[in-house]
Tab-separated table of C-alpha atoms in Angstrom:
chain	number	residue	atom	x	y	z
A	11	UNK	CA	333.432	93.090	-62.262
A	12	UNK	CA	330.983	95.267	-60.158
A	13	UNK	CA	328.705	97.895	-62.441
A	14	UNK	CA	325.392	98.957	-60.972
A	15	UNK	CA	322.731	101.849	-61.954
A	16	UNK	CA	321.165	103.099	-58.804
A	17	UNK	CA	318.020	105.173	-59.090
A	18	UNK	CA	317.047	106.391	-55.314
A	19	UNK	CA	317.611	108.798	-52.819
A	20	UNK	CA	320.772	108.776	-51.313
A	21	UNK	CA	320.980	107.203	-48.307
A	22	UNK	CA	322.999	109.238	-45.393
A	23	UNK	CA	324.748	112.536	-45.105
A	24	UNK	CA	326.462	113.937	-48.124
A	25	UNK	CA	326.855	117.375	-47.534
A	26	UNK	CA	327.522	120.025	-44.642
A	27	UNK	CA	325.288	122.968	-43.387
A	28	UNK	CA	325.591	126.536	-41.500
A	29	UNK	CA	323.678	127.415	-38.525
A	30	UNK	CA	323.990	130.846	-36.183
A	31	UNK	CA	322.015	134.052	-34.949
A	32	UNK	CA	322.626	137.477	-36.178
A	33	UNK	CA	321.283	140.102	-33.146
A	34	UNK	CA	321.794	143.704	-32.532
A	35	UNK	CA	324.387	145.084	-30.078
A	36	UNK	CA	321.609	144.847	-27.162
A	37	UNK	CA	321.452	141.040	-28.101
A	38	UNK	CA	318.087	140.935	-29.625
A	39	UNK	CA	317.278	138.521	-33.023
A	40	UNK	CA	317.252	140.539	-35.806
A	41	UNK	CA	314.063	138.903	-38.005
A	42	UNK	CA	314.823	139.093	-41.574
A	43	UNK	CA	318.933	139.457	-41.807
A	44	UNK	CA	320.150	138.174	-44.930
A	45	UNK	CA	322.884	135.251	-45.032
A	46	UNK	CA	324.848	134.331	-48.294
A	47	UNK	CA	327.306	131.942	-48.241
A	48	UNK	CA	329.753	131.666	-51.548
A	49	UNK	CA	331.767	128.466	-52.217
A	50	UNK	CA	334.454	130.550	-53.317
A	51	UNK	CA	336.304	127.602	-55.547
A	52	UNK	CA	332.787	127.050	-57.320
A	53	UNK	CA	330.879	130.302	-57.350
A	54	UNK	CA	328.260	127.963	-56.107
A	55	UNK	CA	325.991	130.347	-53.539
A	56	UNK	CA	323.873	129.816	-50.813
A	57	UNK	CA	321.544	132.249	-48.726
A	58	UNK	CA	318.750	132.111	-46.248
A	59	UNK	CA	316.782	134.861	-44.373
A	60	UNK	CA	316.489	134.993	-40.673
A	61	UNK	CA	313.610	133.683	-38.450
A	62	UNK	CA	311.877	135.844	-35.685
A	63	UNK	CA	314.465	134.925	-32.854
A	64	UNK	CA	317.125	135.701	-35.268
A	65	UNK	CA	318.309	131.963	-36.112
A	66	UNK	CA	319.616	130.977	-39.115
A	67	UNK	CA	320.177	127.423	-40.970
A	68	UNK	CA	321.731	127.106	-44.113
A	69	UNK	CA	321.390	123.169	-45.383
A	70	UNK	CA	322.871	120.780	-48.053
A	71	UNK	CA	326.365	122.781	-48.778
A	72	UNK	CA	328.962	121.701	-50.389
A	73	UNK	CA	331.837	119.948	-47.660
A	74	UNK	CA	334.486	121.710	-48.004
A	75	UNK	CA	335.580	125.297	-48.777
A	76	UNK	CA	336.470	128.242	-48.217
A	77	UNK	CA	333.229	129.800	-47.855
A	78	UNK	CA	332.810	133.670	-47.945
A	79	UNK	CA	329.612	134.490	-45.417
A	80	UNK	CA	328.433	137.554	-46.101
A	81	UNK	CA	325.420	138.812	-43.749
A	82	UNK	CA	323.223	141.864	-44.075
A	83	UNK	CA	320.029	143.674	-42.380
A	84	UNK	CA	318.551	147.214	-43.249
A	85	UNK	CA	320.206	149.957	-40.832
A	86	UNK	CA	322.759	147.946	-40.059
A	87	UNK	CA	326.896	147.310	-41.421
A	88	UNK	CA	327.457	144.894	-43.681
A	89	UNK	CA	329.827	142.096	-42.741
A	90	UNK	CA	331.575	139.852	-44.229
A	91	UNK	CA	333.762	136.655	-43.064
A	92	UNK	CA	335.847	134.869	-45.141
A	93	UNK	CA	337.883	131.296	-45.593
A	94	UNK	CA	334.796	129.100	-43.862
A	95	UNK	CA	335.636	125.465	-43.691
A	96	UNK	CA	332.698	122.511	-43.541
A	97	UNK	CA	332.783	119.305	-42.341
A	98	UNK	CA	330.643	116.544	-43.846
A	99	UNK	CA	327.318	115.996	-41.757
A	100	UNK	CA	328.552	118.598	-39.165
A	101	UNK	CA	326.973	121.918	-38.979
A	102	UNK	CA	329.085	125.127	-38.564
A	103	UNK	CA	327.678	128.036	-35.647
A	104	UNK	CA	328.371	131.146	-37.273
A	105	UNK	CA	327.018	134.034	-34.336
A	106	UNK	CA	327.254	137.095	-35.549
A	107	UNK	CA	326.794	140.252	-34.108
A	108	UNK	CA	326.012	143.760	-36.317
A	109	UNK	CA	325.492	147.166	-35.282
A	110	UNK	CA	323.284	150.231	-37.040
A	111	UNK	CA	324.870	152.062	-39.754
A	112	UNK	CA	324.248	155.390	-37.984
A	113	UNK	CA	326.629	154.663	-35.226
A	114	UNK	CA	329.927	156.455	-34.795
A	115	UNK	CA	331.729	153.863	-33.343
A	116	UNK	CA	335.196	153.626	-35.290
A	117	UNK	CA	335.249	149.767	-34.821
A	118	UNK	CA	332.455	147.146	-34.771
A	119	UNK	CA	332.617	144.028	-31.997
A	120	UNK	CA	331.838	140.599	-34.258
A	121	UNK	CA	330.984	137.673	-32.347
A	122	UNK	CA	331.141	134.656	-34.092
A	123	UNK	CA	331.651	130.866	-33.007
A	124	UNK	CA	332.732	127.989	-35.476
A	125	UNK	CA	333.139	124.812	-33.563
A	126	UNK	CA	332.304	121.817	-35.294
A	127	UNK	CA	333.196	119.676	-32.611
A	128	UNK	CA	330.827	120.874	-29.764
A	129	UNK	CA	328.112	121.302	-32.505
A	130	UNK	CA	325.004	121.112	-30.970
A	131	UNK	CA	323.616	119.714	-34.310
A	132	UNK	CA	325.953	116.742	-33.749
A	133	UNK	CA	324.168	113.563	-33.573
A	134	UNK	CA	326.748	110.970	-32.020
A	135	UNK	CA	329.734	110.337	-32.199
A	136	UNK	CA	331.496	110.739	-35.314
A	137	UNK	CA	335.052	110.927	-36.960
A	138	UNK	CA	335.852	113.058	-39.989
A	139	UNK	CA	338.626	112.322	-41.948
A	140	UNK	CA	339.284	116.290	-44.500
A	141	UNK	CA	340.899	115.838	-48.013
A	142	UNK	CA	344.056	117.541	-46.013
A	143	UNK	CA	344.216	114.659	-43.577
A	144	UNK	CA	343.861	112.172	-45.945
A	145	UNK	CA	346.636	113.912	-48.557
A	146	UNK	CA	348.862	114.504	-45.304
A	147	UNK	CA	348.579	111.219	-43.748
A	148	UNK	CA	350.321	108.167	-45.074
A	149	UNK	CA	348.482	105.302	-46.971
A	150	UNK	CA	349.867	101.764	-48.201
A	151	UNK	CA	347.060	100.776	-49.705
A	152	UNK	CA	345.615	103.733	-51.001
A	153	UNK	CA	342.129	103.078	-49.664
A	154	UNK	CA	339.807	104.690	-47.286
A	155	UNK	CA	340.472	101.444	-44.500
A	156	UNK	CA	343.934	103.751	-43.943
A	157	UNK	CA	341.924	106.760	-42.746
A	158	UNK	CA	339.340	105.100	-40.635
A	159	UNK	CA	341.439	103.708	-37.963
A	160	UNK	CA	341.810	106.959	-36.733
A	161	UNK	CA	338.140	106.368	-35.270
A	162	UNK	CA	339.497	105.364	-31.779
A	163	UNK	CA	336.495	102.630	-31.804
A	164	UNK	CA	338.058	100.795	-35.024
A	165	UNK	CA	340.395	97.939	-34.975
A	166	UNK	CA	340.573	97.135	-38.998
A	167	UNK	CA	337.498	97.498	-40.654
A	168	UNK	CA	335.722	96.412	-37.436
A	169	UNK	CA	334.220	98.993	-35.074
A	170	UNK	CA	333.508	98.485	-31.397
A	171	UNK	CA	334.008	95.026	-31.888
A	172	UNK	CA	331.154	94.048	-34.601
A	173	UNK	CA	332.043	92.252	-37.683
A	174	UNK	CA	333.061	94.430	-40.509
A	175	UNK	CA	330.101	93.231	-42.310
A	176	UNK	CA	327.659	95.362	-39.950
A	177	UNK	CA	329.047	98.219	-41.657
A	178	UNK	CA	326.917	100.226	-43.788
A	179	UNK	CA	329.437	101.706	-46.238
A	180	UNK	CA	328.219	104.990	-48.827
A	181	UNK	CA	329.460	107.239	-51.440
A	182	UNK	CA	328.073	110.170	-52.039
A	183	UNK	CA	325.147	108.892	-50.209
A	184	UNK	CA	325.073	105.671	-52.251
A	185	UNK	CA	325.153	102.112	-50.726
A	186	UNK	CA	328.967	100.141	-51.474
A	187	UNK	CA	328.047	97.161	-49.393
A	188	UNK	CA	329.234	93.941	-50.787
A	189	UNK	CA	325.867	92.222	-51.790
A	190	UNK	CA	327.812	88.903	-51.701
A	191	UNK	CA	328.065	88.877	-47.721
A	192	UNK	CA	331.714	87.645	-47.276
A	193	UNK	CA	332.737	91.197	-47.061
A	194	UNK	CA	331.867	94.731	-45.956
A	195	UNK	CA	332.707	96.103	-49.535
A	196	UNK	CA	333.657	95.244	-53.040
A	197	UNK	CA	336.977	93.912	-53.578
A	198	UNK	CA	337.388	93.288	-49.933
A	199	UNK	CA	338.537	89.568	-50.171
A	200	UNK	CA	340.863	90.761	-52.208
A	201	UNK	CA	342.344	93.619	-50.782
A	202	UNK	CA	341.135	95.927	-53.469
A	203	UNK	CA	339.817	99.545	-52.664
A	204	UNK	CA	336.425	100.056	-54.076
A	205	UNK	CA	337.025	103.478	-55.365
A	206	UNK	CA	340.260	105.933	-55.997
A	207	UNK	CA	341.452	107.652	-52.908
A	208	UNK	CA	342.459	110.578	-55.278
A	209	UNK	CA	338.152	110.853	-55.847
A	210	UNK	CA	337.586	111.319	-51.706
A	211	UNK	CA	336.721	114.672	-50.675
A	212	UNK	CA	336.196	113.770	-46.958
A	213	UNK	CA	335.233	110.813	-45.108
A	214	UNK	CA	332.745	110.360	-42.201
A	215	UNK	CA	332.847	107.544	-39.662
A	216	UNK	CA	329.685	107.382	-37.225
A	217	UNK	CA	328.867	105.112	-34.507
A	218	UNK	CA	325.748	105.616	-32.805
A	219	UNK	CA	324.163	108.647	-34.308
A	220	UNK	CA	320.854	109.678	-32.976
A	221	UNK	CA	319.961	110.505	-36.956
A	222	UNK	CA	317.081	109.194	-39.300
A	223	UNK	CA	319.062	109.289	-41.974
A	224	UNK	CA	321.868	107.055	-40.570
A	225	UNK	CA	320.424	103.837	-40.274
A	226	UNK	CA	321.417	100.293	-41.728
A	227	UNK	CA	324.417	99.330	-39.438
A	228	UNK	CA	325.631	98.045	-36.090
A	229	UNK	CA	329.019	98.572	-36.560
A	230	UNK	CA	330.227	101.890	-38.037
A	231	UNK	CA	328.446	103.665	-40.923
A	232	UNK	CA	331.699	104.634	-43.284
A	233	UNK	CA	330.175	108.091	-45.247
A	234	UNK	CA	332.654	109.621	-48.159
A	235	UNK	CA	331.692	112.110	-50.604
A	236	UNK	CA	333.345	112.431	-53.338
A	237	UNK	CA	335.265	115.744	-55.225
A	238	UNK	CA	333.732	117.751	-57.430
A	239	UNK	CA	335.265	120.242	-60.119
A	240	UNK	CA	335.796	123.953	-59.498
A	241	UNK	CA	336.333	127.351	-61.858
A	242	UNK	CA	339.739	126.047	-61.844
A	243	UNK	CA	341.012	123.321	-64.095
A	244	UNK	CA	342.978	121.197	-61.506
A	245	UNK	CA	344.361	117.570	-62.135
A	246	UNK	CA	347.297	115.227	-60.550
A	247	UNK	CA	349.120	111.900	-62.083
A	248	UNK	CA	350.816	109.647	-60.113
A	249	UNK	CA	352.570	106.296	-59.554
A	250	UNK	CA	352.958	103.988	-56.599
A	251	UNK	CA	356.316	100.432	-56.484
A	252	UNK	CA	356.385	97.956	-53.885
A	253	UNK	CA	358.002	95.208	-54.113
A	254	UNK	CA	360.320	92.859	-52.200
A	255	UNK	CA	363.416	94.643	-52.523
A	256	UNK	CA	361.872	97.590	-50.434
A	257	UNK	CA	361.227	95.706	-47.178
A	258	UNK	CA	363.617	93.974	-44.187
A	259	UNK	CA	365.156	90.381	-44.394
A	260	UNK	CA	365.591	90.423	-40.400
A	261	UNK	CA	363.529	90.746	-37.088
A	262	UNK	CA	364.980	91.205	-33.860
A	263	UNK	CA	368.150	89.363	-35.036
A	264	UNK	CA	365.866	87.035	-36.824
A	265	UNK	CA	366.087	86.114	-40.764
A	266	UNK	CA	362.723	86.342	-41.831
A	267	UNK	CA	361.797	84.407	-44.800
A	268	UNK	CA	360.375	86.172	-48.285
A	269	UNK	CA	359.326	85.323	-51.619
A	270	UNK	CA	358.815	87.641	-54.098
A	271	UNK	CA	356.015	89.990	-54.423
A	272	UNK	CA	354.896	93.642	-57.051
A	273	UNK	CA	352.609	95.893	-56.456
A	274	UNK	CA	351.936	98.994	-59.070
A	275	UNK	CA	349.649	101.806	-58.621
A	276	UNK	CA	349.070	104.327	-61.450
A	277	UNK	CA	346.307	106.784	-61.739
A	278	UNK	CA	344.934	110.565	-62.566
A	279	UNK	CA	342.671	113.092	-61.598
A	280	UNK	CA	341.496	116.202	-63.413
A	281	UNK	CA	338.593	118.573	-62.693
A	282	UNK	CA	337.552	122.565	-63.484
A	283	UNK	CA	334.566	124.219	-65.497
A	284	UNK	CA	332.832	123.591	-68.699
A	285	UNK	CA	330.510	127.007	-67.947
A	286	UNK	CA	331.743	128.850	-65.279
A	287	UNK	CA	329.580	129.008	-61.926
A	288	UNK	CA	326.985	126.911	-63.740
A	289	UNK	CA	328.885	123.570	-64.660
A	290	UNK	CA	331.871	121.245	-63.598
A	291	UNK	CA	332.851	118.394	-64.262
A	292	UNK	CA	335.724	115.835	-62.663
A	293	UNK	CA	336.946	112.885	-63.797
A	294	UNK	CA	339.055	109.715	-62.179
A	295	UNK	CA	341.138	107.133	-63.073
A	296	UNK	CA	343.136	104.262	-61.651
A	297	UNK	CA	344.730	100.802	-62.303
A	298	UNK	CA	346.416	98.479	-60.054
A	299	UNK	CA	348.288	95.019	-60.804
A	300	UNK	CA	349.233	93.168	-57.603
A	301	UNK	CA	351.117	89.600	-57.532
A	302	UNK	CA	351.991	88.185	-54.478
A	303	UNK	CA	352.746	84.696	-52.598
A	304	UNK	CA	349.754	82.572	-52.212
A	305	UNK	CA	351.747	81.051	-49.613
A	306	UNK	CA	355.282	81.743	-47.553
A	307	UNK	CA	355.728	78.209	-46.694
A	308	UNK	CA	357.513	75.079	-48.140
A	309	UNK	CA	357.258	71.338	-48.000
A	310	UNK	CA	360.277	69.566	-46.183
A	311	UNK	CA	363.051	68.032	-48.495
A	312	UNK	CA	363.083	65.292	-46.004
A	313	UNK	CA	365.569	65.586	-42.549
A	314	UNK	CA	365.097	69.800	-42.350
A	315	UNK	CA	364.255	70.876	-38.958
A	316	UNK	CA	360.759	72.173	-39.018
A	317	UNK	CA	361.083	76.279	-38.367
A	318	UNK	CA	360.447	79.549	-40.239
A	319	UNK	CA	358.320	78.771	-43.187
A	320	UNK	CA	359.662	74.626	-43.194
A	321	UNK	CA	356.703	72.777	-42.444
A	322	UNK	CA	356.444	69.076	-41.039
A	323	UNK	CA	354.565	67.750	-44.374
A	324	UNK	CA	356.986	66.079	-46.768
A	325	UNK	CA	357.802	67.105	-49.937
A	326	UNK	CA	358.110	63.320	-51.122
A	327	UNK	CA	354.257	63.262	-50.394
A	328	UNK	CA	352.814	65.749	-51.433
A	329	UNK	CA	354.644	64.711	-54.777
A	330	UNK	CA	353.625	61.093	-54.404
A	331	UNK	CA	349.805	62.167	-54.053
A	332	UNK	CA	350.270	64.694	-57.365
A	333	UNK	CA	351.261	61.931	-59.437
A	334	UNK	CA	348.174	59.406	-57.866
A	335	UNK	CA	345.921	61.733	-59.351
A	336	UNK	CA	347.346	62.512	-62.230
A	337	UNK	CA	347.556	59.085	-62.916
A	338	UNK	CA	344.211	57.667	-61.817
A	339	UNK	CA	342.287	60.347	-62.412
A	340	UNK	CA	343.709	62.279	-65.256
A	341	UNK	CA	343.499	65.761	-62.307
A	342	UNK	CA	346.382	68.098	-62.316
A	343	UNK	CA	346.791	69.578	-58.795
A	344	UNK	CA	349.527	72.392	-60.185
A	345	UNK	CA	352.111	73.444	-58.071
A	346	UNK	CA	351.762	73.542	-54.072
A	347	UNK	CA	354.491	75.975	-53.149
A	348	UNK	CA	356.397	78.779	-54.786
A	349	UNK	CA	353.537	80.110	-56.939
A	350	UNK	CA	351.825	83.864	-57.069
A	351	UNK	CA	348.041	85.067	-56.654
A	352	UNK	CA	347.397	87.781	-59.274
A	353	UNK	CA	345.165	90.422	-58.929
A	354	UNK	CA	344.287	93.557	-61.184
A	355	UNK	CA	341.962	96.179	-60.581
A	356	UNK	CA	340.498	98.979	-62.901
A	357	UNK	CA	338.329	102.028	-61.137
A	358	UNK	CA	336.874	105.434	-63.047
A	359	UNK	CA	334.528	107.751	-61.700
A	360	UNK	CA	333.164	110.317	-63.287
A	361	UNK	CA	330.907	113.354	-62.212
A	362	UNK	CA	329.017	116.340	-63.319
A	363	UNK	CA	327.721	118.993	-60.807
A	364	UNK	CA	324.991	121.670	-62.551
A	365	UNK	CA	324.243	124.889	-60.366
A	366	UNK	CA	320.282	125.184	-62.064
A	367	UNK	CA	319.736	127.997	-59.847
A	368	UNK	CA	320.394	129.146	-56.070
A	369	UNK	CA	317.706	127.066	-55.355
A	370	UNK	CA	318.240	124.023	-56.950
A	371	UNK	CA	321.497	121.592	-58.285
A	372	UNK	CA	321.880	118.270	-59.814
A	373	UNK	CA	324.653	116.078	-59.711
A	374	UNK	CA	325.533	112.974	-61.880
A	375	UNK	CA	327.715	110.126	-61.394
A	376	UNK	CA	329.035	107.352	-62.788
A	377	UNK	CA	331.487	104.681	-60.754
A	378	UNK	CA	333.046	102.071	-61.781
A	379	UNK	CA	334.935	99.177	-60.644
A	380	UNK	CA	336.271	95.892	-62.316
């Protein structure tokens, strides 16, 4: 079972940002210009006034969106843009362009740039994985190791090569390393995902970012954040079968040998308000019972050719040996063929996100897996 309290900063990038200029139609900075940014499913807002050259950054926003970005200066239009996507640790160029009230023109130019990729606040190379890629894409396991091989670098949960263990791997800023140090993350002997895929919001996979606050790794640090609720009460259920009956007996003309194997997913998700604006809350649940061969092949009865899953090793002595130290040594070997490895796995995570005030926000939460 893995339960720990973590009291620190977090560690990484857990949220997006919003940088631009505003200017006048002759190009020049306008000092001053006000920029709001609403989180539209949240209420959640975030502004920022203009420096002398007319820049703008807007930092620590929620990933996600839409965003409405509404930007104003004295003398001059109101505008307003609307259904603003961010990307975790990328920041979005918003340029915007206004002209003076007093003009007669019947339409205003708006000049405006969101490129997330050619950021110029982009620190290295990086991959980001949005909750519609990873709902879109498919997934056998259900974990995030599905989502980061599309990082062209990754081959598993190795990156460029280095052991997966010289991964530094976060949530929500918070280190999910396995302390052991026989495997990049909890439950990875075992083929269990640390945490619910239905409780990523976005994943980040970075490589050699020229970043202070991405440090800790060699081979790839993995970045997720995790969802948080909204003014709208939303929530799924679902359940995931695989078993033996589901996959192929042949390859290329080839019988291929099977034994029998189960594996059942089962989980839910629900999030929305407890005081509109102010406070949300989401919560996360999931269970998985896997059994499956600890081993495909068989001792030979004695005169069996040795292919497929036969082996050369007699069945006659591995019995023989069994009974020896049974007998001598009153040890019970159990069975050497035929048997399953079980595995079960429980994971909740729940969170609380408090909008205090434009200025400042708190979130709590708890994550659990056993």
């Amino acid at each position: 079972m893995v339960l720990t309290v973590q009291y620190s900063w977090a560690q990484g990038v857990t949220t997006s940002s919003m940088t631009g200029v505003i200017t006048d139609e002759q190009g020049e900075g306008l000092i001053g210009a006000s920029v709001v940014a609403l989180h539209t499913p949240s209420g959640t807002k975030y502004g920022t006034s203009t420096l002398v050259d007319g820049k703008f950054t807007i930092p620590n926003m929620r990933v996600g969106g839409p965003y409405t970005v509404t930007v104003s200066y004295i003398g001059f239009q109101e505008k307003q843009f609307n259904n603003i996507n961010l990307s975790l640790g990328t920041a979005a160029t918003l340029n915007v362009k206004l002209s003076q009230s007093t003009s007669q023109l019947s339409e205003v130019e708006i000049v405006s740039n969101k490129n997330d990729v050619f950021s110029s606040d982009r620190t290295g190379a990086a991959t980001n994985i949005t909750r519609e890629a990873i709902t879109a894409l498919p997934t056998i396991s259900r974990s995030i190791n599905d989502f980061t091989r599309m990082t062209p670098q990754s081959n598993g949960r190795s990156f460029g090569g280095q052991d997966n263990r010289m991964n530094n791997v976060t949530i929500d800023g918070s280190l999910l390393n396995s302390s052991f140090g026989l495997s990049d993350q909890p439950g990875g002997r075992t083929g269990v995902a640390p945490i619910s895929l239905d409780a990523i919001e976005e994943i980040q996979v970075n490589l050699a970012p020229y970043d202070v606050r991405q440090s800790g790794f060699t081979g790839a640090g993995v970045n997720a954040v995790t969802r948080s609720g909204t003014n709208e009460f939303t929530g799924s259920v679902f359940y995931n079968s695989q078993n033996d009956k589901l996959i192929g007996t042949k390859a290329a003309g080839e019988e291929v040998p099977s034994d029998e194997f189960k594996n059942t997913q089962a989980g839910f998700r629900i999030g929305g308000p407890i005081i509109k604006n102010k406070l949300f809350f989401f919560l996360n649940g999931e269970i998985e019972n896997r059994s499956e061969p600890g081993t495909s092949y068989r001792a030979n009865k004695g005169g069996e050719k040795v292919e497929g899953n036969v082996t050369r090793v007699l069945q006659s002595d591995l019995d023989n040996l069994s009974n020896f130290l049974r007998d001598k040594f009153n040890y019970e070997t159990g069975t050497y063929q035929g048997y399953n490895n079980e595995t079960k796995s429980n994971k909740i995570l729940a969170k609380l996100d408090y909008n205090i005030s434009q200025n400042h926000r708190a979130s709590l939460r708890y994550n659990m897996l056993d």
